[in-house]
CSV table of C-alpha atoms in Angstrom, one decimal:
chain,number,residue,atom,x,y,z
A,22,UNK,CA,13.9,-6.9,-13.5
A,23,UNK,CA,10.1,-7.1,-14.4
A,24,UNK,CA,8.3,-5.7,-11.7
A,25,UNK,CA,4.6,-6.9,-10.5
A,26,UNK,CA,2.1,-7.1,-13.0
A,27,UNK,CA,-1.4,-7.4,-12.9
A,28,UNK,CA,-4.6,-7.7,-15.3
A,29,UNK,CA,-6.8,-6.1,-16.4
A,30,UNK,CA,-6.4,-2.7,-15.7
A,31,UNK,CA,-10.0,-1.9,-15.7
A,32,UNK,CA,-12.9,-4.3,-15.5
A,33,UNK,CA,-16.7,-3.0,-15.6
A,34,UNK,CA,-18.9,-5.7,-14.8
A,35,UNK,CA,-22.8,-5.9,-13.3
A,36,UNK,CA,-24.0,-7.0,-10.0
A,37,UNK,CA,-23.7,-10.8,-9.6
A,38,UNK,CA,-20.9,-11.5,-12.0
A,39,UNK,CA,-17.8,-13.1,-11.4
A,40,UNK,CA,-14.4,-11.3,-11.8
A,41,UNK,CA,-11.1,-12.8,-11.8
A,42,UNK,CA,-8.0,-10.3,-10.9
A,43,UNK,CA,-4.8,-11.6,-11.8
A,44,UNK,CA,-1.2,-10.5,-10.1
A,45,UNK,CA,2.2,-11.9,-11.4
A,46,UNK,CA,4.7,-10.9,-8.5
A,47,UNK,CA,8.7,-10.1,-9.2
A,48,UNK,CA,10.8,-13.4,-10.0
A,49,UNK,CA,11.6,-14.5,-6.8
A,50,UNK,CA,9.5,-12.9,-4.5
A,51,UNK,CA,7.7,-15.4,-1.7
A,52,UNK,CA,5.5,-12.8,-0.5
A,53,UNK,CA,2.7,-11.6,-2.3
A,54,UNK,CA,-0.3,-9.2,-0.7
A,55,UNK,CA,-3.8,-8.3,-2.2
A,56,UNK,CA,-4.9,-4.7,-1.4
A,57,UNK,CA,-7.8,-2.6,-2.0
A,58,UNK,CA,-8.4,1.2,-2.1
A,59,UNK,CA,-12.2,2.1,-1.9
A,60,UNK,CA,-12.8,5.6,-3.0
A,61,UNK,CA,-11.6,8.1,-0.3
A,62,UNK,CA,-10.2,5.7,1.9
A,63,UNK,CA,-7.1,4.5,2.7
A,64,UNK,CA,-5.3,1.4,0.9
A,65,UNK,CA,-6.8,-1.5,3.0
A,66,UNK,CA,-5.0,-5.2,3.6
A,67,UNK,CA,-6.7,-8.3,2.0
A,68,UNK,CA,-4.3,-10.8,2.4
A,69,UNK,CA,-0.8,-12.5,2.4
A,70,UNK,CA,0.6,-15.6,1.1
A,71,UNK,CA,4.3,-16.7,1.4
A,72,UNK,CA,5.0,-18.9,-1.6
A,73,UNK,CA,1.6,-21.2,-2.0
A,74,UNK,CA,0.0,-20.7,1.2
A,75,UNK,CA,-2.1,-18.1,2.9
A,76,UNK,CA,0.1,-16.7,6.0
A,77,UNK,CA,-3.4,-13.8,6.6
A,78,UNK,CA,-6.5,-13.9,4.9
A,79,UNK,CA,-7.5,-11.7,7.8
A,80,UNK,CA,-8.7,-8.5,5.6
A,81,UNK,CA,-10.9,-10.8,2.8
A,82,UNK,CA,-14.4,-9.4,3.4
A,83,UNK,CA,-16.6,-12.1,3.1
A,84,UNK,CA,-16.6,-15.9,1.5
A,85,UNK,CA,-17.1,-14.1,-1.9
A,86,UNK,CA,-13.6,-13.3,-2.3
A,87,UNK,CA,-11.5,-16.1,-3.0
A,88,UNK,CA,-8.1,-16.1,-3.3
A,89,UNK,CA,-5.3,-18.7,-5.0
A,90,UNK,CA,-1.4,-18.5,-5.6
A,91,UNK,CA,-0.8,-21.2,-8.0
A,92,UNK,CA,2.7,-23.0,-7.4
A,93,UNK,CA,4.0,-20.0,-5.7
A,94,UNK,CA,3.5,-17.9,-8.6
A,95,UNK,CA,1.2,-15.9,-10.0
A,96,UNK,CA,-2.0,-15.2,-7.8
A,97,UNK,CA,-5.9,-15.0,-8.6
A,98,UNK,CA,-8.4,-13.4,-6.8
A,99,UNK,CA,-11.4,-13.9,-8.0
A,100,UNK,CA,-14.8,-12.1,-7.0
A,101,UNK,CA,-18.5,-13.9,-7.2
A,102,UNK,CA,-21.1,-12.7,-7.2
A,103,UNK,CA,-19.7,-9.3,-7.3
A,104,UNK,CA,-21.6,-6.5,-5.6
A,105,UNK,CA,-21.6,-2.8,-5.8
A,106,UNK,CA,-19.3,-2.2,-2.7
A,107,UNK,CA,-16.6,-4.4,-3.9
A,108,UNK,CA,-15.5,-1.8,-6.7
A,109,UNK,CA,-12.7,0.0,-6.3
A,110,UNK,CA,-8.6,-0.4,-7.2
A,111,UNK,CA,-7.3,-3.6,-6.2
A,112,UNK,CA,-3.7,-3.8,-5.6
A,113,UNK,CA,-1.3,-6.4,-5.6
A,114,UNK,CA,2.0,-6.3,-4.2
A,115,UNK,CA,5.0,-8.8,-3.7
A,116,UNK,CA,8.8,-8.7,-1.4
A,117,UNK,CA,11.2,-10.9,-0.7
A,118,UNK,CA,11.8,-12.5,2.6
A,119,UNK,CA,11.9,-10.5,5.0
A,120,UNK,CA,8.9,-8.0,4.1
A,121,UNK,CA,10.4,-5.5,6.5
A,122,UNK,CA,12.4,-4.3,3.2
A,123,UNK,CA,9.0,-2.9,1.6
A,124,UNK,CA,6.9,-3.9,-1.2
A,125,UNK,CA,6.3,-2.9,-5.0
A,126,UNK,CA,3.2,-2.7,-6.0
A,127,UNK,CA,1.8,-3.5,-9.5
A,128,UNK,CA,-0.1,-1.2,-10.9
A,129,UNK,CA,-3.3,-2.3,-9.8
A,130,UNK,CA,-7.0,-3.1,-11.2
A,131,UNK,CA,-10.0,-0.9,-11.5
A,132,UNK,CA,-13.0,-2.7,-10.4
A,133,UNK,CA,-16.2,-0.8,-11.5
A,134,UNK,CA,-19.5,-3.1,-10.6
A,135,UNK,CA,-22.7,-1.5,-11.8
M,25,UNK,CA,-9.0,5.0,17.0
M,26,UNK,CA,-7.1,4.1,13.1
M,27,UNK,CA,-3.8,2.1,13.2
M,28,UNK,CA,-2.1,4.6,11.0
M,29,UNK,CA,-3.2,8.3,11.3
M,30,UNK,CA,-2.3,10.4,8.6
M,31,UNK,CA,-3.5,14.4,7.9
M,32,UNK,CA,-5.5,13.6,4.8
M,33,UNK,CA,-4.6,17.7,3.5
M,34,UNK,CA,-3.8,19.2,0.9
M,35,UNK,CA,-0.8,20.3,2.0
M,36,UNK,CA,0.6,23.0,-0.2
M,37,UNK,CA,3.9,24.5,0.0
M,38,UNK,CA,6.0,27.1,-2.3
M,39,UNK,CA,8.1,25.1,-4.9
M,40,UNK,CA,12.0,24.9,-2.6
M,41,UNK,CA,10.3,24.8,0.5
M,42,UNK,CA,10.2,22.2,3.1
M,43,UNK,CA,7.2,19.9,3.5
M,44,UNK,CA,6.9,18.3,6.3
M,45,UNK,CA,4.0,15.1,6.4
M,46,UNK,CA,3.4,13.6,9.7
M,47,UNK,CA,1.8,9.6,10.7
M,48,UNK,CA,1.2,7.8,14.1
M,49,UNK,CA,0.7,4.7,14.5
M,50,UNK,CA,-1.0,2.2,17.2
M,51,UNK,CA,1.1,-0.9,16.8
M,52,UNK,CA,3.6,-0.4,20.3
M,53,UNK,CA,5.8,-3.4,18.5
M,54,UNK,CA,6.2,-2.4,15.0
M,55,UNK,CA,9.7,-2.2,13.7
M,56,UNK,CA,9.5,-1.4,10.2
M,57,UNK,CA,8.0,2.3,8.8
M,58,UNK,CA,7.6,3.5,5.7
M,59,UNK,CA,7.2,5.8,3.3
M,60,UNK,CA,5.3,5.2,-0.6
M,61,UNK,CA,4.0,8.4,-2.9
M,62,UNK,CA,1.4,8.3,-5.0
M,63,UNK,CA,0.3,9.4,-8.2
M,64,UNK,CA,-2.9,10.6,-9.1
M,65,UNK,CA,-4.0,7.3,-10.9
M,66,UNK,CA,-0.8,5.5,-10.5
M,67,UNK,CA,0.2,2.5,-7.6
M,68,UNK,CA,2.0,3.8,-4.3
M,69,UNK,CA,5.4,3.5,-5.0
M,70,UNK,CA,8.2,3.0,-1.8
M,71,UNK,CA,10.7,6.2,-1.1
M,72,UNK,CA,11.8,5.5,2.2
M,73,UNK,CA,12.2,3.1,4.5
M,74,UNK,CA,13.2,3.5,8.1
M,75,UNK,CA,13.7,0.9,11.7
M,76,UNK,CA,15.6,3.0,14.3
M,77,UNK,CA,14.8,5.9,16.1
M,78,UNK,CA,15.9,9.4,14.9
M,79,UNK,CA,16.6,10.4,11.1
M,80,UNK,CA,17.4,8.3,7.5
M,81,UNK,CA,18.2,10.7,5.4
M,82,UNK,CA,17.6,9.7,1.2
M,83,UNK,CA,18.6,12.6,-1.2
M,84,UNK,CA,16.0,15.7,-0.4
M,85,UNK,CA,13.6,12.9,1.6
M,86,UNK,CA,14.4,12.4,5.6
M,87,UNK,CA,12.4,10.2,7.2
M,88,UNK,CA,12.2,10.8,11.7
M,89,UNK,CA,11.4,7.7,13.5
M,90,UNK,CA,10.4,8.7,17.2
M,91,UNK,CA,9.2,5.0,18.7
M,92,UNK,CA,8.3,6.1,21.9
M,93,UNK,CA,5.9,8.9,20.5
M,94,UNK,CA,4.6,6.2,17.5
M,95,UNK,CA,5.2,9.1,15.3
M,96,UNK,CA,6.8,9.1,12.0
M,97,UNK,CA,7.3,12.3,9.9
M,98,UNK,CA,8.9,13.0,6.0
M,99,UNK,CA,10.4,15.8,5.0
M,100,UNK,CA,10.9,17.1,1.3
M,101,UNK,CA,13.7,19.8,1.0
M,102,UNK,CA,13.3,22.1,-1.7
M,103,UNK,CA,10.2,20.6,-2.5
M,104,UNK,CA,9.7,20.5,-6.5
M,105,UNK,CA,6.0,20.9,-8.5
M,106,UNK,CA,6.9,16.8,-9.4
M,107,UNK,CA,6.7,16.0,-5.4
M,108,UNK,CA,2.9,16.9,-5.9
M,109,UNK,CA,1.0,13.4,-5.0
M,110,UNK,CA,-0.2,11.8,-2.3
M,111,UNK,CA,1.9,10.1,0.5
M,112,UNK,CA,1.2,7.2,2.1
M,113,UNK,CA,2.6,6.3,5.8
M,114,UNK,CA,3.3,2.7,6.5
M,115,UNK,CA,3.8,0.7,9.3
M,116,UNK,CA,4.8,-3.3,9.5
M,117,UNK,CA,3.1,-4.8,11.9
M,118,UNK,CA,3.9,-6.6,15.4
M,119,UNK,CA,4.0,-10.2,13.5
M,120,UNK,CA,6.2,-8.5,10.6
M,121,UNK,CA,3.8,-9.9,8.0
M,122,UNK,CA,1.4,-6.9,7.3
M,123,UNK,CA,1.4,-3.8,6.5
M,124,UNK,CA,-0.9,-1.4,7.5
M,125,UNK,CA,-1.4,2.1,5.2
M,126,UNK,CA,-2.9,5.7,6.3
M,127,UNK,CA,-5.5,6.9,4.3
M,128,UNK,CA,-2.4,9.8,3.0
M,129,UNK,CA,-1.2,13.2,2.7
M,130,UNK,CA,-2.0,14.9,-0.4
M,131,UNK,CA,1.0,17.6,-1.0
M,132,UNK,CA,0.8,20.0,-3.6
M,133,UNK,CA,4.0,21.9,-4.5
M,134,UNK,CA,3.3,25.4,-6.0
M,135,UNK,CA,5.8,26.4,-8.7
């Protein structure tokens, strides 16, 4: 089974640009999460969606971070304008119903924003 | 106070020790604990998984559950130099849709 994927790996990009993260969860998978780890702290909760639509979007820091799960697919998240405090390693992570069994993670996206 | 408190480390232990990492946890409802390590550079990856109170035992990993505490421990037997990473407690939250992540216990295994 192909597990989660995401792209890119690394992105470097200045202040005020727009970034789009992509995530392609395992085949079969309703639930799909957005993480980030800031340097030195721990792995922090962006949101949820189950299939299509957003179940918590409680942990998106502001209206610059936008989030889509196209057909209960893959997901975007997309970042504009980017500022310096939104780099770090964003994670993406997907389970099957229930999420009680765990998740696996792809292997995540460097955000660098000079 | 955090949701999930971990001891951030280094831990280091002799290579076929035991390491013992330790988490509590706020949530009085959550139901669902786990364990993921992680590699320097590499995603968190799951290695244990535990609901009821008292120990799941997984090869040389045994997760303790102790609800009434809100504690959760791991422990690596005969810990090897490739157990060296960072390990990250989870904990499912009362609505069983999020899970919440300590910041991690690095280990380091000495050979």
């Amino acid at each position: 089974e192909a597990g989660v994927t995401q792209f890119p790996s690394h992105s470097v990009i200045e202040k005020g640009q727009t970034v789009t993260l992509r995530c392609d969860p395992i085949s079969g998978h309703d639930n799909l999460y957005w993480y980030r780890r800031v340097m030195g702290k721990e792995i922090k909760f962006l949101l949820h969606f189950v299939k299509e639509s957003k179940q918590d979007e409680s942990g998106m820091p502001n209206n610059r971070f936008l989030a889509e799960r196209t057909g209960g697919t893959y997901s975007t998240l997309k970042v504009q304008p980017a500022e310096l405090e939104d780099s770090g390693v964003y994670f993406c992570a997907s389970s099957p119903d229930p999420p009680s069994y765990g998740y696996t993670f792809g292997s995540g996206t460097r955000l660098t924003v000079v | 106070q955090k949701e999930v408190e971990q001891n951030s480390g280094p831990l280091s232990v002799p290579e076929g020790a035991i390491a013992s990492l330790n988490c509590t946890y706020s949530d009085r409802g959550s139901q669902s604990f786990f364990w993921y390590r992680q590699y320097s550079g590499k995603s968190p990856e799951l290695i244990m998984s535990i609901y009821s109170n008292g120990d799941k035992e997984d090869g040389r990993f045994t997760a303790q559950l102790n609800k009434a505490s809100q504690y959760v421990s791991l422990l690596i037997r005969d810990s090897q130099p490739s157990d060296s990473a960072t390990y990250l407690c989870a904990v499912l939250n009362t609505g069983g849709f999020k899970t919440i992540f300590g910041a991690g216990t690095r280990l380091f295994v000495k050979a």
